[in-house]
């Protein structure tokens, strides 16, 4: 479903600020896989996600989604294939537009825009149906401006908007990190429910090792621009956070895991 | 103050309401400060006057003004999105360029339309009677036609902003990162928005030229501020809770603005003082709500702390 081949990315090449963000990354994701990604700050997780979404272009290498080479496609040109939820709950929705208008935009993902009404009764019916699964009562507030919702509600709505059109790939970059624990848990449960329902091919970045182990069916660890661990489902099920730390040390040839670089939760 | 001055202010307010709608599209919907307006307003007047004098049907000439104004807006949009020029600067560049272009179009600095058939002479020839209640004239017959025309435009804009494309345009101003992640090219929506906005502004210029009976190369000076004044005054006085409401509000804001100007003139101020008055209106409308909110908040805090402190 997703093939990342020999991707390299260097920021500010040739200057004192040169930073190698990705080194020769190879990743092959099968349809229906739910990958969790962990790694220290600056490891290159967001950079990898942005390569897939088209926010950044690789210096070298190629990216294919569902057999289609998207390496040189602009973000908006490949958006039809990709659903995304950002870390910032404010980032995924338009605050001065209503819930139904936001959903209408999501429904039109990657399609040609027309001069037909953005929202009509038929769409409203669909939106109500979809909003019900969030259990936030939003199905009765279609005409509320999204800016009036809480952070958790906005993130739940962002998640719905990213998924209900069943994208080929779902990208979640620390999408629960800005929420309080209770709300974060709610979004985690919702994520599992939705991914399961549509069998979405998903890549989720998290700083929470428990989350990374409990969710999904494959785990990647990034370090210094490379994938240093790729743990399959069977092995992942048996692991505890301590095992992950040990695996990291082995992979790095004895380098210990400095806790200040890796937020443990 | 005499009735004629009031009636004139309402007529002008309605025509400049089209300008306000255009400025609203960029300033509020796209969230881009666009200074092309001064140039595209005069461009609309110049195109309409030139073509009418050359014998073109005034309807067609006015439509042309709208289209050419749209091109000017699109030019600013391309400078801003593709040329990566700051929006303010892109607008200023187009505006300055248009000054020369407008002179080229007109051939001289001022084109009188007094002997020509224009949209305005058509409207007058319709002979719609003034609307009077108990001997007091409320609206001129001309204003009644203007109301119909401006309302039709308003409704078209309301409709457009609720289409798929309109939603994209609004989301571009509201959260461009989000709308890109849903597959929309925000460069295109920005260019479309600027084109539509300046098309409306040029349409206003075309109407005003026919209404006042001439086009002048300087007729656009200060139009951006007048447009902003209408938008801001309208929003403050008449609310902005929905698109439908706010588009009405900016038109009403434009009428209020003209009435304030008429009153200021009636009080003996010079026409040349009006730019100052305009700036004061905008400053007043921008600051008063903020200050009022601050006072209201302080009072709310005081009440919440358990009764008023001055008891
Ligand atoms: N636009 C940019 N310009 C320059 N350097 C960048 C840019 N984006 C990222 N970097 C650098 O690339 C490296 C990888 O950044 P990235 O954001 O991918 O890390 P991350 O794994 O997502 O980290 P975090 O856990 O903090 O989110 C970092 O050293 C970062 O400073
Ligand atoms: Mg990151």
Coordinates of C-alpha atoms and ligand atoms in Angstrom, one line a residue:
Chain A
X1 CA 0.0 0.0 0.0
X2 CA 2.9 2.3 0.9
X3 CA 6.4 2.0 -0.4
X4 CA 9.2 4.3 0.8
X5 CA 12.4 3.5 -1.0
X6 CA 15.8 4.9 -0.1
X7 CA 14.5 8.3 1.0
X8 CA 17.0 10.9 2.2
X9 CA 16.3 14.4 3.5
X10 CA 18.8 17.0 4.5
X11 CA 17.7 20.4 5.9
X12 CA 19.9 23.5 5.2
X13 CA 22.4 21.4 3.2
X14 CA 25.8 23.0 3.0
X15 CA 25.3 25.5 5.8
X16 CA 26.4 25.3 9.5
X17 CA 22.8 24.4 10.3
X18 CA 22.9 21.3 8.1
X19 CA 20.7 18.6 9.6
X20 CA 20.3 15.1 8.2
X21 CA 16.6 14.4 9.0
X22 CA 16.2 11.1 7.2
X23 CA 19.0 8.6 6.2
X24 CA 18.2 6.1 3.5
X25 CA 14.8 5.2 4.9
X26 CA 13.1 2.1 3.5
X27 CA 9.6 1.2 4.6
X28 CA 7.0 -1.1 3.1
X29 CA 3.6 -1.0 4.5
X30 CA 1.0 -3.6 3.7
X31 CA -2.7 -2.9 3.3
X32 CA -4.5 -2.9 6.6
X33 CA -1.3 -2.5 8.7
X34 CA -1.5 -0.2 11.7
X35 CA 2.0 0.9 12.5
X36 CA 3.0 2.8 15.7
X37 CA 6.2 4.9 15.5
X38 CA 8.3 6.0 18.4
X39 CA 11.6 7.8 18.7
X40 CA 13.4 10.6 20.5
X41 CA 12.8 14.2 19.8
X42 CA 14.3 15.1 16.4
X43 CA 14.5 11.5 15.3
X44 CA 12.8 12.4 12.0
X45 CA 9.3 11.0 12.7
X46 CA 7.4 14.1 11.6
X47 CA 9.7 14.5 8.7
X48 CA 8.8 11.0 7.5
X49 CA 5.1 11.7 7.9
X50 CA 5.5 15.0 5.9
X51 CA 7.3 13.1 3.2
X52 CA 4.3 10.8 2.9
X53 CA 1.7 13.6 2.9
X54 CA 3.7 15.8 0.5
X55 CA 4.4 18.7 2.9
X56 CA 8.1 17.9 2.2
X57 CA 9.8 16.4 -0.9
X58 CA 12.6 13.9 -0.5
X59 CA 16.1 14.9 -1.7
X60 CA 16.5 11.3 -3.0
X61 CA 14.3 8.2 -3.1
X62 CA 10.7 7.5 -4.0
X63 CA 7.4 7.2 -2.4
X64 CA 4.6 5.1 -3.8
X65 CA 1.0 4.9 -2.5
X66 CA -1.1 2.0 -3.8
X67 CA 1.3 1.5 -6.7
X68 CA 1.2 5.2 -7.7
X69 CA 4.4 7.2 -7.6
X70 CA 3.6 10.3 -5.6
X71 CA 7.2 11.5 -4.9
X72 CA 6.8 14.7 -6.9
X73 CA 3.1 15.4 -6.3
X74 CA 2.2 18.5 -4.3
X75 CA 0.4 18.0 -1.0
X76 CA -3.0 18.9 -2.4
X77 CA -2.5 16.6 -5.4
X78 CA -2.1 13.5 -3.3
X79 CA -4.5 14.5 -0.5
X80 CA -7.2 12.3 -2.0
X81 CA -5.2 9.3 -0.9
X82 CA -4.2 10.4 2.6
X83 CA -6.1 11.3 5.8
X84 CA -4.2 13.3 8.5
X85 CA -4.7 14.4 12.0
X86 CA -2.2 16.9 13.5
X87 CA -0.9 17.2 17.0
X88 CA -2.5 20.6 17.5
X89 CA -6.3 20.2 17.9
X90 CA -6.8 23.6 16.2
X91 CA -4.9 22.5 13.1
X92 CA -7.3 20.0 11.6
X93 CA -10.5 22.1 11.4
X94 CA -11.7 25.5 10.3
X95 CA -12.8 27.4 13.4
X96 CA -15.1 30.0 11.8
X97 CA -17.0 27.4 9.9
X98 CA -19.7 25.1 11.2
X99 CA -19.4 21.4 12.0
X100 CA -21.4 20.5 8.9
X101 CA -19.3 22.8 6.6
X102 CA -16.1 21.3 8.0
X103 CA -17.4 17.8 7.3
X104 CA -18.5 18.8 3.8
X105 CA -15.0 19.9 3.0
X106 CA -13.7 16.5 4.3
X107 CA -16.3 14.7 2.2
X108 CA -15.0 16.5 -0.9
X109 CA -11.4 15.3 -0.2
X110 CA -9.5 15.0 -3.4
X111 CA -12.6 15.5 -5.6
X112 CA -13.3 18.2 -8.1
X113 CA -15.0 21.2 -6.6
X114 CA -18.3 22.3 -8.1
X115 CA -20.8 25.1 -7.6
X116 CA -23.4 22.8 -6.0
X117 CA -24.3 23.5 -2.4
X118 CA -21.6 22.3 -0.1
X119 CA -24.1 21.1 2.5
X120 CA -27.5 19.6 1.6
X121 CA -30.0 17.4 3.5
X122 CA -28.6 14.2 2.1
X123 CA -25.1 15.1 3.3
X124 CA -26.5 16.2 6.7
X125 CA -28.0 12.8 7.2
X126 CA -24.6 11.2 6.5
X127 CA -22.9 13.7 8.9
X128 CA -25.3 13.0 11.7
X129 CA -24.8 9.3 11.3
X130 CA -21.0 9.7 11.3
X131 CA -21.0 12.1 14.3
X132 CA -23.0 9.7 16.4
X133 CA -20.0 7.4 16.7
X134 CA -18.0 10.1 18.4
X135 CA -20.4 10.0 21.4
X136 CA -20.0 13.7 21.9
X137 CA -23.5 14.8 21.0
X138 CA -22.1 16.7 18.0
X139 CA -24.8 15.2 15.8
X140 CA -27.2 17.7 17.2
X141 CA -24.9 20.7 16.7
X142 CA -24.3 20.6 13.0
X143 CA -24.6 24.4 12.7
X144 CA -22.3 25.2 15.6
X145 CA -19.0 26.9 14.7
X146 CA -16.1 24.5 15.3
X147 CA -14.3 27.2 17.2
X148 CA -16.8 26.8 20.0
X149 CA -15.8 23.2 20.6
X150 CA -13.4 21.9 23.2
X151 CA -9.9 20.7 22.2
X152 CA -11.0 17.1 22.7
X153 CA -14.1 17.6 20.6
X154 CA -12.2 19.3 17.9
X155 CA -9.7 16.5 17.8
X156 CA -12.4 13.9 17.6
X157 CA -14.0 15.8 14.8
X158 CA -10.6 16.0 13.0
X159 CA -10.2 12.3 13.4
X160 CA -13.6 11.7 11.9
X161 CA -12.9 14.2 9.0
X162 CA -9.7 12.4 8.2
X163 CA -11.2 9.0 8.1
X164 CA -14.8 8.7 7.1
X165 CA -13.9 9.0 3.4
X166 CA -11.7 5.9 3.9
X167 CA -8.3 7.2 2.7
X168 CA -5.7 4.8 1.5
X169 CA -3.3 5.9 4.3
X170 CA -4.1 7.5 7.7
X171 CA -1.3 9.6 9.2
X172 CA -1.5 10.4 12.9
X173 CA 1.3 12.6 14.3
X174 CA 1.1 12.6 18.1
X175 CA -2.6 13.4 17.7
X176 CA -3.3 12.8 21.4
X177 CA -0.3 14.7 22.8
X178 CA -1.9 18.0 23.3
X179 CA -4.9 16.6 25.2
X180 CA -5.4 15.9 29.0
X181 CA -5.1 12.2 29.9
X182 CA -8.9 11.5 29.9
X183 CA -9.5 13.2 26.6
X184 CA -6.4 11.5 25.1
X185 CA -7.8 8.1 26.2
X186 CA -11.1 8.9 24.5
X187 CA -9.3 9.7 21.2
X188 CA -7.2 6.6 21.5
X189 CA -10.3 4.5 21.8
X190 CA -12.0 6.3 19.0
X191 CA -8.9 5.8 16.8
X192 CA -8.9 2.1 17.4
X193 CA -12.6 1.9 16.7
X194 CA -12.4 3.8 13.5
X195 CA -9.3 2.2 12.1
X196 CA -10.8 -1.2 12.9
X197 CA -14.1 -0.3 11.2
X198 CA -12.6 0.8 7.9
X199 CA -9.5 -1.4 8.1
X200 CA -7.4 1.7 7.5
X201 CA -3.7 1.4 6.7
X202 CA -2.4 3.6 9.5
X203 CA 0.8 5.2 10.7
X204 CA 0.7 6.7 14.2
X205 CA 3.5 8.6 15.8
X206 CA 3.4 8.7 19.6
X207 CA 5.7 9.5 22.5
X208 CA 3.9 7.0 24.8
X209 CA 5.5 3.6 24.8
X210 CA 2.5 1.9 26.3
X211 CA 0.3 3.3 23.6
X212 CA 2.9 2.2 21.0
X213 CA 2.8 -1.3 22.3
X214 CA -0.9 -1.6 22.9
X215 CA -2.1 -0.1 19.7
X216 CA -1.6 -1.3 16.1
X217 CA 0.1 -4.4 14.7
X218 CA 3.7 -3.3 13.9
X219 CA 6.1 -1.0 15.7
X220 CA 8.9 1.2 14.4
X221 CA 11.5 3.0 16.3
X222 CA 13.3 5.9 14.6
X223 CA 16.6 7.3 15.7
X224 CA 18.8 9.9 14.2
X225 CA 17.0 9.8 10.8
X226 CA 16.9 6.0 10.5
X227 CA 14.5 3.1 11.3
X228 CA 16.5 1.2 13.9
X229 CA 13.8 -1.2 15.0
X230 CA 10.9 -2.8 13.2
X231 CA 8.9 -5.1 15.4
X232 CA 6.2 -7.4 14.0
X233 CA 2.9 -8.0 15.7
X234 CA 3.7 -11.3 17.4
X235 CA 6.8 -10.0 19.1
X236 CA 5.2 -6.7 19.9
X237 CA 2.4 -8.4 21.8
X238 CA 4.8 -9.9 24.3
X239 CA 6.9 -6.8 24.9
X240 CA 6.8 -4.3 27.8
X241 CA 8.2 -0.8 27.8
X242 CA 11.4 -2.1 29.5
X243 CA 11.9 -4.6 26.7
X244 CA 11.6 -1.7 24.2
X245 CA 14.3 0.2 26.0
X246 CA 16.6 -2.9 26.0
X247 CA 15.9 -3.5 22.3
X248 CA 16.9 0.1 21.6
X249 CA 20.2 -0.3 23.5
X250 CA 21.0 -3.5 21.6
X251 CA 20.2 -1.9 18.3
X252 CA 22.4 1.1 19.1
X253 CA 25.2 -1.2 20.1
X254 CA 25.1 -0.4 23.8
X255 CA 24.2 3.3 23.7
X256 CA 21.9 3.8 26.7
X257 CA 18.6 5.4 26.4
X258 CA 18.9 8.9 27.9
X259 CA 15.5 9.6 29.4
X260 CA 15.5 13.3 28.8
X261 CA 15.6 12.6 25.0
X262 CA 12.8 10.2 25.2
X263 CA 9.7 11.3 27.0
X264 CA 8.5 8.3 28.9
X265 CA 4.9 8.1 29.9
Chain B
X1 CA -30.2 68.4 7.3
X2 CA -32.1 68.4 4.0
X3 CA -33.8 65.3 2.6
X4 CA -32.0 65.5 -0.6
X5 CA -28.6 65.0 1.1
X6 CA -30.0 62.0 3.0
X7 CA -31.5 60.5 -0.1
X8 CA -28.2 61.0 -2.0
X9 CA -26.2 59.4 0.9
X10 CA -28.5 56.3 0.8
X11 CA -28.0 56.0 -3.0
X12 CA -24.3 56.3 -2.7
X13 CA -24.2 53.9 0.3
X14 CA -25.9 51.3 -1.8
X15 CA -23.5 51.6 -4.7
X16 CA -20.5 51.6 -2.4
X17 CA -22.1 48.6 -0.7
X18 CA -20.8 46.6 -3.7
X19 CA -17.3 47.9 -2.9
X20 CA -17.8 46.8 0.7
X21 CA -18.9 43.3 -0.4
X22 CA -15.7 43.1 -2.5
X23 CA -13.5 44.3 0.4
X24 CA -15.3 41.9 2.8
X25 CA -14.3 38.9 0.5
X26 CA -10.6 39.6 0.8
X27 CA -10.4 41.2 4.2
X28 CA -12.6 38.8 6.1
X29 CA -13.1 35.7 4.0
X30 CA -9.6 35.2 2.6
X31 CA -8.0 37.0 5.5
X32 CA -5.7 38.9 3.0
X33 CA -5.3 42.7 3.2
X34 CA -5.7 43.7 -0.4
X35 CA -4.7 47.2 -1.5
X36 CA -5.4 46.5 -5.2
X37 CA -8.9 48.1 -4.5
X38 CA -7.9 51.7 -5.1
X39 CA -6.7 50.8 -8.5
X40 CA -9.4 48.3 -9.5
X41 CA -12.2 50.7 -8.5
X42 CA -10.8 53.4 -10.8
X43 CA -10.2 50.7 -13.4
X44 CA -13.9 49.8 -13.3
X45 CA -14.9 53.4 -13.8
X46 CA -12.4 53.9 -16.6
X47 CA -13.4 50.8 -18.5
X48 CA -17.1 51.5 -18.2
X49 CA -16.7 55.2 -19.2
X50 CA -14.4 54.5 -22.1
X51 CA -16.6 51.8 -23.6
X52 CA -19.9 53.7 -23.1
X53 CA -18.4 56.7 -24.9
X54 CA -17.3 54.4 -27.7
X55 CA -20.9 53.3 -28.1
X56 CA -20.9 50.0 -26.2
X57 CA -24.1 49.1 -24.5
X58 CA -23.8 50.2 -20.9
X59 CA -24.8 46.8 -19.5
X60 CA -22.0 45.2 -21.6
X61 CA -19.5 48.0 -20.6
X62 CA -20.3 47.4 -16.9
X63 CA -19.9 43.6 -17.3
X64 CA -16.6 44.3 -18.9
X65 CA -15.5 46.4 -16.0
X66 CA -16.3 43.5 -13.7
X67 CA -14.3 41.1 -15.8
X68 CA -11.3 43.3 -16.2
X69 CA -11.4 44.2 -12.5
X70 CA -11.3 40.4 -11.8
X71 CA -8.2 40.1 -14.0
X72 CA -6.5 42.8 -11.9
X73 CA -7.3 40.9 -8.8
X74 CA -6.1 37.7 -10.3
X75 CA -2.8 39.4 -11.1
X76 CA -2.3 40.4 -7.5
X77 CA -3.2 36.9 -6.5
X78 CA -0.5 35.4 -8.8
X79 CA 2.1 37.9 -7.5
X80 CA 1.2 36.9 -4.0
X81 CA 0.9 33.1 -4.4
X82 CA 3.2 32.2 -7.3
X83 CA 5.6 35.1 -6.9
X84 CA 5.7 34.8 -3.1
X85 CA 5.3 38.5 -2.7
X86 CA 3.8 39.7 0.5
X87 CA 0.1 40.3 0.1
X88 CA 0.2 44.0 1.0
X89 CA 3.1 44.7 -1.4
X90 CA 1.5 42.6 -4.2
X91 CA -1.7 44.8 -3.9
X92 CA 0.3 48.0 -3.8
X93 CA 2.2 47.0 -6.9
X94 CA -0.9 46.2 -8.9
X95 CA -2.6 49.4 -7.7
X96 CA 0.3 51.6 -8.8
X97 CA 0.5 49.8 -12.2
X98 CA -3.2 50.3 -12.6
X99 CA -2.8 54.1 -12.2
X100 CA -0.9 54.2 -15.5
X101 CA -3.1 51.6 -17.1
X102 CA -6.3 53.6 -16.2
X103 CA -4.8 56.7 -17.8
X104 CA -4.1 54.7 -20.9
X105 CA -7.6 53.4 -21.0
X106 CA -9.2 56.8 -20.6
X107 CA -6.7 58.7 -22.7
X108 CA -7.0 61.6 -20.3
X109 CA -7.5 62.2 -16.6
X110 CA -11.3 62.7 -16.7
X111 CA -14.0 61.3 -19.0
X112 CA -17.4 63.0 -18.7
X113 CA -20.5 60.8 -19.3
X114 CA -23.1 63.5 -19.2
X115 CA -24.4 63.1 -22.7
X116 CA -24.3 59.4 -22.8
X117 CA -26.9 56.7 -22.1
X118 CA -25.7 54.9 -19.0
X119 CA -27.2 52.4 -16.6
X120 CA -28.0 55.4 -14.4
X121 CA -30.0 57.2 -17.1
X122 CA -31.8 53.9 -17.6
X123 CA -32.7 53.7 -13.9
X124 CA -33.9 57.3 -13.9
X125 CA -36.0 56.7 -17.0
X126 CA -37.7 53.8 -15.3
X127 CA -39.5 56.6 -13.4
X128 CA -40.0 54.7 -10.2
X129 CA -41.6 57.1 -7.7
X130 CA -40.0 58.0 -4.4
X131 CA -41.1 56.2 -1.4
X132 CA -42.7 58.7 1.0
X133 CA -44.5 58.1 4.2
X134 CA -46.6 60.9 5.6
X135 CA -44.9 63.5 3.4
X136 CA -41.4 62.5 4.4
X137 CA -39.4 61.0 1.5
X138 CA -37.6 57.9 2.8
X139 CA -36.2 56.5 -0.4
X140 CA -35.7 57.9 -3.9
X141 CA -37.0 55.8 -6.8
X142 CA -33.4 55.4 -7.8
X143 CA -32.5 54.0 -4.4
X144 CA -35.2 51.4 -4.7
X145 CA -33.7 50.1 -8.0
X146 CA -30.3 50.1 -6.3
X147 CA -31.6 48.1 -3.4
X148 CA -32.9 45.4 -5.7
X149 CA -29.6 45.3 -7.6
X150 CA -27.4 45.2 -4.6
X151 CA -29.5 42.6 -2.9
X152 CA -29.4 40.4 -5.9
X153 CA -25.5 40.7 -5.8
X154 CA -25.5 40.0 -2.1
X155 CA -27.6 36.8 -2.5
X156 CA -25.4 35.6 -5.3
X157 CA -22.4 36.0 -3.0
X158 CA -24.2 34.3 -0.2
X159 CA -25.0 31.4 -2.5
X160 CA -21.4 31.2 -3.8
X161 CA -19.9 31.1 -0.3
X162 CA -22.1 28.1 0.5
X163 CA -21.1 26.1 -2.6
X164 CA -18.3 23.5 -2.5
X165 CA -16.0 26.1 -4.0
X166 CA -17.1 28.8 -1.6
X167 CA -16.4 26.5 1.4
X168 CA -12.9 26.0 0.1
X169 CA -12.4 29.7 -0.2
X170 CA -13.6 30.3 3.3
X171 CA -11.4 27.5 4.7
X172 CA -8.4 29.0 2.9
X173 CA -8.8 32.1 5.0
X174 CA -9.7 30.2 8.1
X175 CA -7.1 27.4 8.2
X176 CA -5.1 27.0 5.0
X177 CA -3.1 24.0 6.4
X178 CA -6.3 22.1 7.0
X179 CA -7.8 22.8 3.6
X180 CA -4.6 21.8 1.8
X181 CA -4.7 18.4 3.7
X182 CA -8.1 17.9 2.0
X183 CA -6.7 18.4 -1.4
X184 CA -7.4 22.0 -2.2
X185 CA -4.8 24.1 -4.0
X186 CA -4.8 27.2 -1.8
X187 CA -3.0 29.2 -4.5
X188 CA -6.0 28.8 -6.7
X189 CA -8.6 29.6 -4.1
X190 CA -6.6 32.8 -3.2
X191 CA -6.4 33.9 -6.8
X192 CA -10.1 33.2 -7.3
X193 CA -11.0 35.1 -4.2
X194 CA -8.9 38.1 -5.1
X195 CA -10.4 38.1 -8.7
X196 CA -14.0 37.9 -7.4
X197 CA -13.3 40.7 -4.9
X198 CA -11.7 43.1 -7.4
X199 CA -14.3 42.3 -10.0
X200 CA -16.9 43.5 -7.5
X201 CA -14.8 46.5 -6.7
X202 CA -14.5 47.4 -10.4
X203 CA -18.3 46.8 -10.8
X204 CA -18.8 49.4 -8.0
X205 CA -16.4 51.8 -9.8
X206 CA -18.3 51.3 -13.0
X207 CA -21.6 52.1 -11.3
X208 CA -20.3 55.1 -9.5
X209 CA -18.8 56.6 -12.6
X210 CA -22.2 56.3 -14.3
X211 CA -24.0 57.6 -11.3
X212 CA -21.8 60.7 -10.9
X213 CA -21.6 61.2 -14.6
X214 CA -17.8 60.9 -15.1
X215 CA -14.8 58.7 -14.6
X216 CA -11.7 60.2 -13.0
X217 CA -8.2 58.7 -12.8
X218 CA -8.2 59.7 -9.1
X219 CA -11.6 58.3 -8.2
X220 CA -10.1 55.2 -6.5
X221 CA -8.0 57.0 -4.0
X222 CA -9.0 56.0 -0.5
X223 CA -11.5 53.4 -1.6
X224 CA -9.8 50.6 0.4
X225 CA -10.3 52.5 3.6
X226 CA -13.9 53.4 2.7
X227 CA -14.5 49.7 2.0
X228 CA -12.9 48.7 5.3
X229 CA -14.9 51.4 7.2
X230 CA -18.1 49.9 5.8
X231 CA -17.2 46.3 6.6
X232 CA -16.1 47.2 10.2
X233 CA -18.9 49.6 11.0
X234 CA -21.4 47.1 9.5
X235 CA -20.1 44.2 11.6
X236 CA -20.1 46.2 14.8
X237 CA -23.6 47.6 14.3
X238 CA -25.4 44.8 12.6
X239 CA -23.5 41.6 13.6
X240 CA -21.6 38.9 11.8
X241 CA -23.0 35.7 13.1
X242 CA -23.6 34.2 9.7
X243 CA -22.6 34.8 6.1
X244 CA -26.1 35.9 5.2
X245 CA -26.1 38.4 8.0
X246 CA -22.7 39.8 7.5
X247 CA -23.1 40.5 3.8
X248 CA -26.2 42.5 4.7
X249 CA -24.3 44.2 7.5
X250 CA -21.5 45.4 5.3
X251 CA -24.0 47.0 2.9
X252 CA -25.8 48.7 5.8
X253 CA -22.4 49.7 7.1
X254 CA -21.7 51.4 3.8
X255 CA -25.0 53.3 4.1
X256 CA -24.2 54.4 7.6
X257 CA -20.8 55.5 6.5
X258 CA -22.3 57.7 3.8
X259 CA -24.9 59.2 6.3
X260 CA -22.1 60.0 8.8
X261 CA -20.2 61.8 6.0
X262 CA -23.3 63.6 4.9
X263 CA -23.9 64.8 8.4
X264 CA -20.2 65.9 8.8
X265 CA -20.6 67.9 5.6
X266 CA -23.8 69.4 6.8
X267 CA -22.0 70.5 9.9
X268 CA -19.8 72.7 7.8
X269 CA -16.7 70.4 7.3
X270 CA -15.0 70.6 4.0
X271 CA -15.1 67.7 1.5
X272 CA -11.3 67.6 1.8
X273 CA -11.8 66.7 5.5
X274 CA -13.6 63.5 4.6
X275 CA -10.5 61.3 4.4
X276 CA -9.7 62.3 8.0
X277 CA -13.3 61.6 9.0
X278 CA -13.1 58.2 7.3
X279 CA -9.9 57.3 9.2
X280 CA -11.5 58.4 12.5
X281 CA -14.6 56.2 11.8
X282 CA -12.4 53.1 11.1
X283 CA -10.3 53.8 14.3
X284 CA -13.4 54.3 16.3
X285 CA -15.2 51.2 15.0
X286 CA -12.0 49.1 15.5
X287 CA -11.2 50.2 19.1
X288 CA -14.6 50.8 20.7
X289 CA -15.7 47.1 20.7
X290 CA -12.3 46.0 22.2
X291 CA -12.4 48.7 24.9
X292 CA -16.1 48.0 25.6
X293 CA -15.3 44.3 26.0
X294 CA -12.5 45.1 28.4
X295 CA -14.8 47.2 30.6
X296 CA -17.5 44.6 30.4
X297 CA -15.0 41.9 31.5
X298 CA -13.7 43.9 34.4
X299 CA -17.3 44.4 35.6
X300 CA -18.0 40.7 35.2
X301 CA -14.9 39.8 37.2
X302 CA -16.0 42.3 39.9
X303 CA -19.5 40.8 40.1
X304 CA -18.0 37.3 40.2
X305 CA -15.8 38.3 43.1
X306 CA -19.0 38.8 45.1
X307 CA -20.8 42.0 44.5
X308 CA -19.7 45.4 43.3
X309 CA -16.7 46.9 45.1
X310 CA -18.2 50.3 45.2
X311 CA -21.2 49.2 47.3
Ligands
LIG1 N1 11.9 22.7 8.2 C1 13.0 22.3 8.8 N2 14.2 23.1 8.7 C2 15.3 22.7 9.3 N3 15.4 21.6 10.1 C3 14.3 20.9 10.3 C4 13.0 21.2 9.7 N4 12.1 20.3 10.1 C5 12.8 19.5 10.9 N5 14.1 19.8 11.0 C6 15.1 19.1 11.8 O1 15.0 17.7 11.4 C7 15.1 16.8 12.5 C8 14.0 15.9 12.5 O2 12.8 16.6 12.9 P1 11.4 16.0 13.1 O3 10.4 17.1 13.3 O4 11.1 15.0 12.0 O5 11.5 15.2 14.4 P2 10.5 14.3 15.3 O6 11.0 12.9 15.3 O7 9.1 14.5 14.7 O8 10.6 15.0 16.7 P3 9.5 15.3 17.8 O9 9.4 14.1 18.6 O10 10.2 16.4 18.6 O11 8.3 15.7 17.1 C9 15.2 17.7 13.7 O12 16.6 17.8 14.1 C10 14.7 19.0 13.3 O13 15.3 20.1 14.0
LIG2 MG1 7.3 15.5 15.5

